[in-house]
XYZ file of N, CA, C and O in Angstrom:
836
model
N 57.529 28.970 -164.773
C 56.134 29.063 -164.350
C 55.592 30.471 -164.618
O 56.328 31.445 -164.472
N 54.309 30.593 -164.959
C 53.726 31.911 -165.258
C 53.302 32.657 -163.997
O 52.203 33.204 -163.916
N 54.177 32.684 -162.996
C 53.868 33.343 -161.727
C 55.097 34.094 -161.243
O 56.205 33.897 -161.745
N 54.908 34.956 -160.252
C 56.020 35.721 -159.690
C 57.023 34.776 -159.017
O 56.633 33.729 -158.482
N 58.315 35.131 -159.045
C 59.347 34.252 -158.468
C 59.086 33.853 -157.020
O 59.302 32.694 -156.645
N 58.618 34.809 -156.194
C 58.423 34.466 -154.783
C 57.281 33.468 -154.603
O 57.292 32.664 -153.666
N 56.315 33.486 -155.527
C 55.226 32.517 -155.445
C 55.698 31.135 -155.891
O 55.287 30.115 -155.331
N 56.573 31.114 -156.893
C 57.164 29.841 -157.299
C 57.989 29.241 -156.177
O 57.980 28.021 -155.956
N 58.693 30.107 -155.453
C 59.492 29.640 -154.316
C 58.590 29.062 -153.224
O 58.918 28.038 -152.608
N 57.439 29.696 -153.008
C 56.492 29.184 -152.011
C 56.000 27.788 -152.394
O 55.823 26.923 -151.528
N 55.798 27.555 -153.686
C 55.366 26.229 -154.134
C 56.427 25.171 -153.850
O 56.112 24.047 -153.449
N 57.680 25.528 -154.060
C 58.762 24.574 -153.787
C 58.798 24.227 -152.300
O 58.933 23.054 -151.922
N 58.643 25.242 -151.451
C 58.608 24.968 -150.012
C 57.380 24.142 -149.645
O 57.429 23.309 -148.732
N 56.269 24.359 -150.352
C 55.060 23.579 -150.084
C 55.287 22.103 -150.392
O 54.789 21.225 -149.679
N 56.043 21.835 -151.456
C 56.387 20.447 -151.785
C 57.265 19.857 -150.683
O 57.044 18.734 -150.219
N 58.252 20.625 -150.247
C 59.170 20.143 -149.212
C 58.470 19.922 -147.875
O 58.816 18.996 -147.128
N 57.476 20.763 -147.584
C 56.782 20.685 -146.296
C 55.484 19.875 -146.368
O 54.748 19.796 -145.385
N 55.214 19.299 -147.532
C 54.031 18.441 -147.707
C 52.715 19.159 -147.390
O 51.870 18.653 -146.644
N 52.563 20.348 -147.972
C 51.302 21.094 -147.830
C 50.966 21.734 -149.176
O 50.622 22.917 -149.249
N 51.074 20.957 -150.232
C 51.005 21.500 -151.586
C 49.651 22.089 -151.951
O 49.577 23.194 -152.496
N 48.571 21.377 -151.686
C 47.268 21.798 -152.206
C 46.850 23.200 -151.747
O 46.487 24.033 -152.582
N 46.877 23.511 -150.448
C 46.463 24.861 -150.040
C 47.396 25.949 -150.549
O 46.937 27.034 -150.931
N 48.696 25.684 -150.580
C 49.636 26.695 -151.077
C 49.448 26.887 -152.576
O 49.533 28.009 -153.086
N 49.158 25.819 -153.287
C 48.875 25.907 -154.720
C 47.683 26.836 -154.963
O 47.699 27.674 -155.875
N 46.669 26.710 -154.130
C 45.489 27.566 -154.259
C 45.826 29.018 -153.964
O 45.450 29.928 -154.714
N 46.538 29.268 -152.871
C 46.886 30.642 -152.500
C 47.748 31.286 -153.583
O 47.531 32.442 -153.970
N 48.713 30.547 -154.095
C 49.588 31.065 -155.146
C 48.774 31.430 -156.387
O 48.975 32.495 -156.991
N 47.854 30.565 -156.773
C 47.018 30.847 -157.944
C 46.126 32.062 -157.697
O 45.932 32.895 -158.589
N 45.592 32.182 -156.489
C 44.743 33.330 -156.156
C 45.540 34.628 -156.208
O 45.060 35.655 -156.704
N 46.772 34.600 -155.712
C 47.601 35.802 -155.693
C 48.113 36.179 -157.077
O 48.577 37.305 -157.283
N 48.034 35.259 -158.014
C 48.546 35.516 -159.361
C 47.549 36.275 -160.227
O 47.888 36.700 -161.333
N 46.334 36.440 -159.732
C 45.314 37.194 -160.462
C 44.843 38.369 -159.613
O 45.206 38.501 -158.444
N 44.009 39.206 -160.225
C 43.442 40.326 -159.484
C 42.580 39.813 -158.332
O 42.154 38.656 -158.310
N 42.322 40.704 -157.403
C 41.472 40.387 -156.256
C 40.174 39.731 -156.736
O 39.516 40.240 -157.645
N 39.790 38.585 -156.157
C 38.560 37.914 -156.602
C 37.290 38.667 -156.240
O 36.220 38.365 -156.771
N 37.394 39.650 -155.351
C 36.217 40.418 -154.976
C 35.920 41.481 -156.028
O 36.825 42.120 -156.563
N 34.639 41.660 -156.310
C 34.203 42.680 -157.256
C 34.375 44.052 -156.608
O 34.057 44.234 -155.427
N 34.906 45.004 -157.362
C 35.144 46.342 -156.828
C 33.855 46.943 -156.283
O 32.823 46.955 -156.964
N 33.920 47.423 -155.044
C 32.737 48.007 -154.401
C 32.490 49.410 -154.937
O 33.417 50.193 -155.114
N 31.221 49.726 -155.179
C 30.863 51.034 -155.735
C 30.152 51.925 -154.726
O 29.749 53.037 -155.048
N 29.983 51.441 -153.502
C 29.305 52.231 -152.476
C 29.844 51.846 -151.107
O 30.506 50.815 -150.948
N 29.553 52.668 -150.113
C 30.012 52.382 -148.752
C 29.402 51.084 -148.229
O 30.069 50.297 -147.551
N 28.135 50.849 -148.533
C 27.481 49.628 -148.058
C 28.098 48.394 -148.704
O 28.274 47.360 -148.051
N 28.464 48.514 -149.985
C 29.101 47.392 -150.674
C 30.479 47.119 -150.093
O 30.881 45.961 -149.926
N 31.217 48.188 -149.771
C 32.541 48.011 -149.166
C 32.430 47.373 -147.785
O 33.250 46.530 -147.409
N 31.417 47.765 -147.031
C 31.213 47.180 -145.705
C 30.881 45.696 -145.819
O 31.377 44.872 -145.045
N 30.046 45.362 -146.803
C 29.686 43.960 -147.023
C 30.916 43.150 -147.409
O 31.134 42.036 -146.905
N 31.739 43.712 -148.287
C 32.954 43.020 -148.717
C 33.873 42.749 -147.534
O 34.422 41.649 -147.397
N 34.058 43.739 -146.663
C 34.935 43.566 -145.511
C 34.393 42.499 -144.570
O 35.156 41.695 -144.013
N 33.078 42.458 -144.405
C 32.468 41.429 -143.563
C 32.741 40.037 -144.130
O 33.053 39.101 -143.388
N 32.624 39.909 -145.457
C 32.883 38.615 -146.097
C 34.345 38.226 -145.926
O 34.671 37.077 -145.609
N 35.255 39.190 -146.132
C 36.686 38.910 -145.977
C 36.990 38.426 -144.560
O 37.736 37.458 -144.360
N 36.412 39.103 -143.576
C 36.673 38.722 -142.185
C 36.065 37.363 -141.860
O 36.657 36.569 -141.128
N 34.890 37.091 -142.415
C 34.266 35.789 -142.189
C 35.113 34.681 -142.802
O 35.341 33.633 -142.183
N 35.584 34.905 -144.030
C 36.384 33.890 -144.704
C 37.718 33.674 -143.991
O 38.233 32.561 -143.929
N 38.274 34.733 -143.450
C 39.540 34.600 -142.734
C 39.395 33.893 -141.408
O 40.341 33.280 -140.910
N 38.187 33.961 -140.827
C 37.945 33.302 -139.551
C 38.884 33.804 -138.471
O 39.132 35.002 -138.348
N 39.441 32.880 -137.710
C 40.354 33.226 -136.623
C 41.817 33.180 -137.058
O 42.709 33.319 -136.228
N 42.040 33.000 -138.353
C 43.414 32.818 -138.836
C 44.239 34.095 -138.802
O 45.465 34.044 -138.794
N 43.582 35.266 -138.812
C 44.267 36.554 -138.923
C 45.216 36.537 -140.125
O 46.366 36.955 -140.051
N 44.698 36.065 -141.252
C 45.519 35.927 -142.455
C 44.675 36.154 -143.697
O 43.685 35.457 -143.917
N 45.082 37.133 -144.517
C 44.404 37.350 -145.794
C 44.602 36.157 -146.721
O 43.716 35.814 -147.502
N 45.770 35.531 -146.641
C 46.037 34.373 -147.489
C 45.093 33.222 -147.153
O 44.552 32.564 -148.044
N 44.894 32.980 -145.863
C 43.972 31.917 -145.457
C 42.541 32.277 -145.838
O 41.733 31.399 -146.153
N 42.227 33.571 -145.820
C 40.913 34.009 -146.260
C 40.686 33.694 -147.730
O 39.611 33.223 -148.125
N 41.699 33.942 -148.559
C 41.596 33.621 -149.984
C 41.440 32.115 -150.191
O 40.679 31.672 -151.057
N 42.161 31.344 -149.403
C 42.065 29.890 -149.498
C 40.642 29.429 -149.202
O 40.075 28.597 -149.920
N 40.045 29.994 -148.165
C 38.696 29.591 -147.796
C 37.676 30.038 -148.837
O 36.702 29.332 -149.102
N 37.886 31.206 -149.446
C 37.003 31.662 -150.523
C 36.969 30.623 -151.636
O 35.896 30.230 -152.118
N 38.146 30.169 -152.042
C 38.226 29.202 -153.144
C 37.575 27.873 -152.759
O 36.820 27.289 -153.546
N 37.852 27.406 -151.561
C 37.294 26.126 -151.123
C 35.772 26.190 -151.014
O 35.069 25.255 -151.411
N 35.262 27.299 -150.480
C 33.808 27.447 -150.369
C 33.164 27.545 -151.745
O 32.054 27.054 -151.967
N 33.857 28.191 -152.683
C 33.337 28.287 -154.053
C 33.273 26.904 -154.697
O 32.277 26.556 -155.343
N 34.325 26.099 -154.517
C 34.312 24.742 -155.068
C 33.164 23.927 -154.485
O 32.495 23.169 -155.203
N 32.943 24.073 -153.186
C 31.837 23.353 -152.548
C 30.503 23.786 -153.144
O 29.622 22.954 -153.411
N 30.352 25.095 -153.361
C 29.114 25.609 -153.948
C 28.944 25.094 -155.378
O 27.835 24.736 -155.795
N 30.046 25.039 -156.129
C 29.984 24.535 -157.508
C 29.540 23.077 -157.540
O 28.799 22.660 -158.444
N 29.982 22.299 -156.562
C 29.610 20.879 -156.526
C 28.115 20.699 -156.308
O 27.554 19.649 -156.628
N 27.461 21.748 -155.773
C 26.009 21.709 -155.570
C 25.268 22.472 -156.665
O 24.054 22.662 -156.578
N 26.023 22.937 -157.665
C 25.412 23.708 -158.736
C 25.055 25.120 -158.320
O 24.192 25.758 -158.932
N 25.742 25.649 -157.284
C 25.414 26.970 -156.750
C 26.603 27.930 -156.799
O 26.674 28.888 -156.031
N 27.539 27.667 -157.714
C 28.727 28.503 -157.796
C 28.418 29.957 -158.083
O 28.958 30.861 -157.434
N 27.544 30.218 -159.049
C 27.200 31.596 -159.403
C 26.495 32.298 -158.244
O 26.782 33.460 -157.937
N 25.582 31.605 -157.589
C 24.860 32.202 -156.465
C 25.811 32.542 -155.323
O 25.677 33.586 -154.672
N 26.786 31.669 -155.077
C 27.771 31.924 -154.024
C 28.558 33.192 -154.335
O 28.779 34.034 -153.455
N 28.974 33.332 -155.582
C 29.742 34.516 -155.979
C 28.895 35.781 -155.876
O 29.350 36.807 -155.355
N 27.665 35.720 -156.354
C 26.793 36.893 -156.307
C 26.519 37.322 -154.869
O 26.491 38.515 -154.557
N 26.342 36.355 -153.986
C 26.025 36.678 -152.599
C 27.200 37.187 -151.798
O 27.019 37.795 -150.736
N 28.411 36.949 -152.307
C 29.611 37.355 -151.567
C 30.482 38.345 -152.333
O 31.636 38.551 -151.981
N 29.909 38.946 -153.379
C 30.602 39.961 -154.176
C 31.915 39.433 -154.751
O 32.955 40.096 -154.702
N 31.867 38.231 -155.303
C 33.041 37.599 -155.897
C 32.874 37.478 -157.405
O 31.757 37.356 -157.911
N 33.994 37.496 -158.112
C 33.985 37.328 -159.560
C 34.175 35.849 -159.891
O 35.250 35.292 -159.662
N 33.141 35.222 -160.425
C 33.256 33.810 -160.775
C 34.252 33.613 -161.914
O 34.960 32.605 -161.962
N 34.342 34.590 -162.816
C 35.288 34.483 -163.929
C 36.721 34.389 -163.413
O 37.529 33.593 -163.913
N 37.056 35.183 -162.397
C 38.412 35.148 -161.839
C 38.668 33.838 -161.109
O 39.764 33.284 -161.176
N 37.666 33.334 -160.411
C 37.836 32.065 -159.707
C 38.024 30.915 -160.693
O 38.777 29.977 -160.422
N 37.386 30.998 -161.841
C 37.587 29.973 -162.866
C 39.003 30.047 -163.435
O 39.611 29.015 -163.754
N 39.538 31.262 -163.552
C 40.927 31.418 -163.991
C 41.878 30.794 -162.970
O 42.875 30.160 -163.336
N 41.576 30.987 -161.698
C 42.387 30.397 -160.632
C 42.357 28.875 -160.732
O 43.393 28.209 -160.596
N 41.186 28.324 -160.981
C 41.041 26.869 -161.120
C 41.941 26.342 -162.236
O 42.655 25.342 -162.059
N 41.932 27.034 -163.376
C 42.743 26.585 -164.511
C 44.234 26.755 -164.230
O 45.049 25.908 -164.616
N 44.604 27.847 -163.554
C 46.016 28.062 -163.245
C 46.530 26.999 -162.281
O 47.671 26.542 -162.403
N 45.705 26.589 -161.327
C 46.114 25.522 -160.405
C 46.481 24.258 -161.178
O 47.488 23.612 -160.891
N 45.652 23.913 -162.151
C 45.924 22.717 -162.946
C 47.214 22.875 -163.750
O 48.021 21.941 -163.851
N 47.406 24.072 -164.300
C 48.609 24.337 -165.089
C 49.865 24.251 -164.227
O 50.875 23.650 -164.629
N 49.811 24.833 -163.041
C 50.971 24.814 -162.148
C 51.294 23.391 -161.695
O 52.467 23.009 -161.611
N 50.264 22.620 -161.408
C 50.488 21.237 -160.989
C 51.136 20.436 -162.113
O 52.051 19.629 -161.873
N 50.696 20.673 -163.344
C 51.299 19.992 -164.499
C 52.771 20.362 -164.632
O 53.623 19.500 -164.901
N 53.092 21.641 -164.418
C 54.478 22.081 -164.536
C 55.345 21.533 -163.407
O 56.524 21.229 -163.613
N 54.767 21.405 -162.221
C 55.514 20.798 -161.118
C 55.829 19.336 -161.420
O 56.915 18.841 -161.092
N 54.891 18.656 -162.053
C 55.133 17.266 -162.451
C 56.220 17.197 -163.522
O 57.109 16.341 -163.468
N 56.159 18.113 -164.492
C 57.154 18.123 -165.569
C 58.552 18.397 -165.029
O 59.550 17.891 -165.560
N 58.624 19.194 -163.963
C 59.915 19.533 -163.363
C 60.418 18.447 -162.419
O 61.532 18.537 -161.899
N 59.604 17.426 -162.192
C 60.011 16.340 -161.313
C 59.790 16.616 -159.841
O 60.201 15.816 -158.988
N 59.129 17.742 -159.517
C 58.878 18.071 -158.115
C 57.681 17.307 -157.563
O 57.585 17.081 -156.355
N 56.767 16.946 -158.446
C 55.629 16.106 -158.069
C 55.749 14.814 -158.863
O 55.688 14.825 -160.091
N 55.947 13.730 -158.171
C 56.165 12.447 -158.831
C 54.844 11.726 -159.065
O 53.868 11.933 -158.339
N 54.829 10.909 -160.098
C 53.624 10.166 -160.460
C 53.697 8.743 -159.910
O 54.246 7.844 -160.539
N 53.179 8.575 -158.712
C 53.064 7.232 -158.148
C 51.817 7.199 -157.276
O 51.305 8.244 -156.848
N 51.316 6.033 -157.032
C 50.101 5.897 -156.230
C 50.328 6.481 -154.838
O 51.273 6.109 -154.146
N 49.490 7.424 -154.463
C 49.620 8.034 -153.144
C 50.507 9.257 -153.110
O 50.744 9.818 -152.030
N 50.995 9.702 -154.275
C 51.907 10.852 -154.301
C 51.236 12.107 -153.756
O 51.810 12.827 -152.931
N 50.019 12.391 -154.216
C 49.334 13.599 -153.766
C 48.966 13.506 -152.287
O 48.977 14.509 -151.573
N 48.668 12.304 -151.825
C 48.387 12.136 -150.395
C 49.617 12.491 -149.574
O 49.531 13.209 -148.571
N 50.780 12.018 -150.015
C 52.020 12.305 -149.295
C 52.354 13.794 -149.341
O 52.819 14.368 -148.346
N 52.116 14.424 -150.497
C 52.441 15.840 -150.652
C 51.483 16.746 -149.896
O 51.707 17.955 -149.813
N 50.419 16.172 -149.360
C 49.448 16.964 -148.600
C 49.287 16.454 -147.169
O 48.288 16.732 -146.510
N 50.305 15.753 -146.689
C 50.245 15.204 -145.333
C 50.071 16.291 -144.281
O 49.484 16.057 -143.223
N 50.568 17.505 -144.564
C 50.484 18.602 -143.591
C 49.558 19.724 -144.048
O 49.605 20.830 -143.501
N 48.715 19.436 -145.027
C 47.868 20.492 -145.594
C 46.800 20.999 -144.635
O 46.261 22.090 -144.826
N 46.477 20.225 -143.613
C 45.476 20.666 -142.642
C 46.080 21.551 -141.557
O 45.346 22.123 -140.748
N 47.390 21.665 -141.547
C 48.063 22.474 -140.530
C 48.313 23.884 -141.061
O 49.164 24.082 -141.935
N 47.581 24.864 -140.529
C 47.790 26.244 -140.960
C 49.194 26.724 -140.615
O 49.756 27.571 -141.312
N 49.764 26.183 -139.554
C 51.125 26.569 -139.169
C 52.116 26.204 -140.265
O 52.983 27.009 -140.631
N 51.983 25.005 -140.814
C 52.894 24.560 -141.869
C 52.628 25.330 -143.162
O 53.560 25.738 -143.862
N 51.352 25.548 -143.480
C 51.003 26.308 -144.684
C 51.579 27.719 -144.604
O 52.172 28.228 -145.567
N 51.425 28.354 -143.448
C 51.974 29.702 -143.274
C 53.497 29.692 -143.360
O 54.107 30.644 -143.859
N 54.122 28.619 -142.889
C 55.581 28.516 -142.959
C 56.048 28.491 -144.413
O 57.031 29.154 -144.778
N 55.350 27.741 -145.263
C 55.713 27.672 -146.682
C 55.538 29.033 -147.350
O 56.390 29.472 -148.134
N 54.442 29.716 -147.038
C 54.197 31.035 -147.625
C 55.211 32.059 -147.128
O 55.687 32.901 -147.892
N 55.565 31.975 -145.852
C 56.546 32.906 -145.290
C 57.911 32.706 -145.932
O 58.586 33.675 -146.307
N 58.323 31.459 -146.081
C 59.614 31.170 -146.706
C 59.637 31.661 -148.150
O 60.650 32.191 -148.626
N 58.516 31.507 -148.839
C 58.453 31.960 -150.219
C 58.503 33.471 -150.347
O 59.116 34.008 -151.267
N 57.861 34.173 -149.429
C 57.791 35.636 -149.506
C 59.046 36.339 -148.991
O 59.210 37.535 -149.232
N 59.888 35.631 -148.263
C 61.091 36.270 -147.725
C 61.873 36.963 -148.850
O 62.043 36.386 -149.926
N 62.332 38.224 -148.669
C 62.390 39.015 -147.434
C 61.216 39.975 -147.228
O 61.349 40.948 -146.482
N 60.084 39.737 -147.881
C 58.916 40.605 -147.692
C 58.210 40.265 -146.379
O 57.098 39.730 -146.363
N 58.883 40.578 -145.295
C 58.362 40.274 -143.966
C 58.115 41.555 -143.181
O 58.822 42.549 -143.351
N 57.109 41.508 -142.331
C 56.821 42.616 -141.420
C 56.702 42.042 -140.015
O 56.247 40.911 -139.839
N 57.128 42.806 -139.028
C 57.063 42.320 -137.651
C 56.293 43.296 -136.776
O 56.236 44.499 -137.052
N 55.714 42.761 -135.725
C 54.954 43.569 -134.779
C 55.899 44.110 -133.712
O 56.581 43.340 -133.036
N 55.941 45.423 -133.594
C 56.722 46.077 -132.542
C 55.730 46.542 -131.482
O 55.146 47.616 -131.581
N 55.510 45.710 -130.478
C 54.493 46.023 -129.472
C 54.919 47.183 -128.573
O 54.071 47.914 -128.063
N 56.204 47.349 -128.391
C 56.675 48.451 -127.557
C 56.335 49.801 -128.184
O 55.936 50.742 -127.496
N 56.464 49.881 -129.521
C 56.170 51.121 -130.231
C 54.760 51.120 -130.823
O 54.354 52.085 -131.462
N 54.021 50.026 -130.593
C 52.659 49.890 -131.114
C 52.623 50.145 -132.622
O 51.858 50.971 -133.131
N 53.470 49.411 -133.341
C 53.599 49.633 -134.782
C 53.963 48.333 -135.485
O 54.370 47.353 -134.864
N 53.777 48.345 -136.807
C 54.232 47.267 -137.673
C 55.433 47.793 -138.441
O 55.390 48.879 -139.026
N 56.521 47.030 -138.454
C 57.750 47.462 -139.106
C 58.154 46.485 -140.205
O 57.845 45.295 -140.141
N 58.850 47.004 -141.203
C 59.530 46.165 -142.181
C 61.019 46.461 -142.051
O 61.427 47.275 -141.223
N 61.833 45.838 -142.868
C 63.274 46.088 -142.767
C 63.632 47.498 -143.235
O 64.714 47.997 -142.916
N 62.719 48.145 -143.985
C 63.001 49.482 -144.507
C 62.169 50.582 -143.862
O 62.545 51.751 -143.920
N 61.011 50.233 -143.280
C 60.112 51.246 -142.722
C 59.873 51.004 -141.239
O 59.779 49.854 -140.798
N 59.751 52.097 -140.497
C 59.524 51.983 -139.056
C 58.041 51.909 -138.723
O 57.674 51.560 -137.600
N 57.181 52.236 -139.687
C 55.746 52.167 -139.423
C 54.987 51.965 -140.729
O 55.119 52.759 -141.660
N 54.221 50.892 -140.783
C 53.372 50.614 -141.942
C 51.999 50.207 -141.431
O 51.811 49.919 -140.243
N 51.040 50.185 -142.314
C 49.701 49.741 -141.949
C 49.200 48.793 -143.024
O 49.832 48.637 -144.072
N 48.078 48.145 -142.764
C 47.536 47.222 -143.740
C 46.687 47.962 -144.766
O 46.089 48.994 -144.474
N 46.640 47.406 -145.950
C 45.814 47.959 -147.016
C 44.346 47.945 -146.576
O 43.927 47.054 -145.830
N 43.546 48.927 -147.020
C 42.129 48.964 -146.618
C 41.353 47.688 -146.927
O 40.357 47.392 -146.262
N 41.795 46.912 -147.915
C 41.079 45.684 -148.264
C 41.453 44.504 -147.370
O 40.819 43.454 -147.434
N 42.461 44.670 -146.524
C 42.913 43.567 -145.676
C 41.926 43.294 -144.555
O 41.382 44.217 -143.941
N 41.710 42.027 -144.255
C 40.830 41.679 -143.139
C 41.474 42.043 -141.807
O 40.811 42.056 -140.769
N 42.769 42.361 -141.827
C 43.478 42.761 -140.615
C 43.395 44.259 -140.351
O 43.858 44.734 -139.320
N 42.821 44.990 -141.287
C 42.692 46.434 -141.095
C 41.702 46.701 -139.964
O 40.552 46.282 -140.018
N 42.140 47.375 -138.923
C 41.282 47.638 -137.766
C 40.417 48.872 -137.999
O 40.854 49.843 -138.613
N 39.196 48.823 -137.493
C 38.318 49.981 -137.588
C 38.829 51.120 -136.709
O 38.678 52.289 -137.031
N 39.437 50.761 -135.586
C 39.966 51.756 -134.665
C 41.490 51.642 -134.617
O 42.020 50.634 -134.153
N 42.219 52.657 -135.104
C 43.685 52.581 -135.143
C 44.320 52.254 -133.803
O 45.352 51.593 -133.746
N 43.693 52.696 -132.696
C 44.297 52.450 -131.390
C 44.272 50.966 -131.016
O 44.977 50.534 -130.108
N 43.440 50.189 -131.714
C 43.380 48.753 -131.446
C 44.500 47.988 -132.133
O 44.653 46.786 -131.939
N 45.262 48.675 -132.951
C 46.231 48.017 -133.812
C 47.640 48.428 -133.399
O 47.891 49.605 -133.158
N 48.614 47.533 -133.252
C 48.503 46.105 -133.559
C 48.243 45.225 -132.342
O 48.535 44.036 -132.365
N 47.711 45.810 -131.265
C 47.540 45.056 -130.024
C 46.698 43.794 -130.202
O 46.902 42.803 -129.506
N 45.760 43.814 -131.163
C 44.868 42.671 -131.338
C 45.482 41.550 -132.173
O 44.877 40.494 -132.319
N 46.656 41.778 -132.737
C 47.292 40.747 -133.553
C 47.899 39.675 -132.664
O 48.631 39.969 -131.724
N 47.599 38.423 -132.979
C 48.125 37.315 -132.181
C 49.524 36.917 -132.627
O 50.265 36.285 -131.884
N 49.893 37.291 -133.846
C 51.183 36.895 -134.391
C 52.240 37.962 -134.146
O 51.923 39.104 -133.814
N 53.493 37.584 -134.313
C 54.597 38.524 -134.156
C 55.159 38.982 -135.497
O 55.970 39.900 -135.550
N 54.749 38.325 -136.580
C 55.262 38.704 -137.894
C 54.273 38.309 -138.976
O 53.302 37.591 -138.717
N 54.508 38.787 -140.176
C 53.642 38.464 -141.299
C 54.377 38.717 -142.602
O 55.529 39.162 -142.604
N 53.719 38.416 -143.719
C 54.315 38.634 -145.036
C 53.428 39.586 -145.826
O 52.264 39.795 -145.486
N 53.986 40.170 -146.880
C 53.197 41.058 -147.719
C 53.595 40.881 -149.173
O 54.711 40.453 -149.489
N 52.654 41.210 -150.068
C 52.895 41.097 -151.501
C 53.643 42.316 -152.028
O 54.556 42.205 -152.830
N 53.216 43.495 -151.603
C 53.851 44.721 -152.056
C 53.551 45.839 -151.077
O 52.696 45.705 -150.202
N 54.265 46.959 -151.240
C 54.049 48.133 -150.408
C 53.637 49.288 -151.310
O 54.186 49.475 -152.388
N 52.662 50.045 -150.842
C 52.191 51.198 -151.604
C 52.198 52.433 -150.731
O 51.744 52.396 -149.590
N 52.681 53.536 -151.289
C 52.683 54.796 -150.564
C 51.287 55.395 -150.591
O 50.592 55.338 -151.612
N 50.851 55.960 -149.465
C 49.543 56.597 -149.393
C 49.502 57.865 -150.221
O 50.503 58.339 -150.751
N 48.312 58.457 -150.320
C 48.136 59.633 -151.163
C 48.832 60.859 -150.591
O 49.176 61.781 -151.314
N 49.044 60.877 -149.274
C 49.746 61.999 -148.648
C 51.208 61.623 -148.431
O 51.536 60.463 -148.200
N 52.064 62.619 -148.498
C 53.493 62.347 -148.358
C 53.815 61.724 -147.010
O 54.751 60.938 -146.882
N 53.030 62.088 -145.992
C 53.310 61.585 -144.651
C 52.531 60.318 -144.315
O 52.641 59.795 -143.222
N 51.732 59.845 -145.277
C 50.903 58.668 -145.006
C 51.773 57.429 -144.885
O 52.788 57.297 -145.564
N 51.398 56.505 -144.002
C 52.180 55.270 -143.874
C 52.003 54.388 -145.091
O 51.031 54.500 -145.832
N 52.954 53.514 -145.304
C 52.841 52.556 -146.395
C 51.792 51.516 -146.060
O 51.571 51.185 -144.898
N 51.142 51.004 -147.091
C 50.155 49.949 -146.900
C 50.727 48.620 -147.348
O 51.407 48.540 -148.366
N 50.461 47.587 -146.572
C 50.876 46.241 -146.928
C 49.719 45.529 -147.596
O 48.592 45.590 -147.129
N 49.998 44.844 -148.688
C 48.977 44.084 -149.406
C 49.350 42.608 -149.361
O 50.460 42.243 -149.697
């Protein structure tokens, strides 16, 4: 598959857990650059963060936010308003179209590998749990392992297996405006990340993406 190994693993777990469609979308979204257009001003960055938080809703998940972006874009396209939706939310329609094509390609490859069978009702069965965010998150977590981070409430920090303190990337909807609010406002005890980046200062915490 033309995707990172951990994303391919997430797809396999999605098949096993019958939540293929949403995980397929998240995997395709993560395989390309951020769908948001790079902000060139403080007001644009503020608008982008508002959109990210709105799309994420109460999920406290960047992955679920990406899923909702794609679903809302498809809905807008069905009304002939795809471009307007992207312009109003600082999204790149070209990247979303690439995601659409990659989803189709990945599904074809899953069928070729025998992971998705061709019978009446196959896709219905493979998406029996697609409405459950708990199951979707489970598939993504299993795929991303060992890229896991946990909340240490006693030390008021986020830890990974290698670092005692990390923070979220500035583009994350989980990034708090006030550091003292973090991680107390997180409802979860753990999460996954795509990569870690060192800050510009030697003493800066790592950022999770």
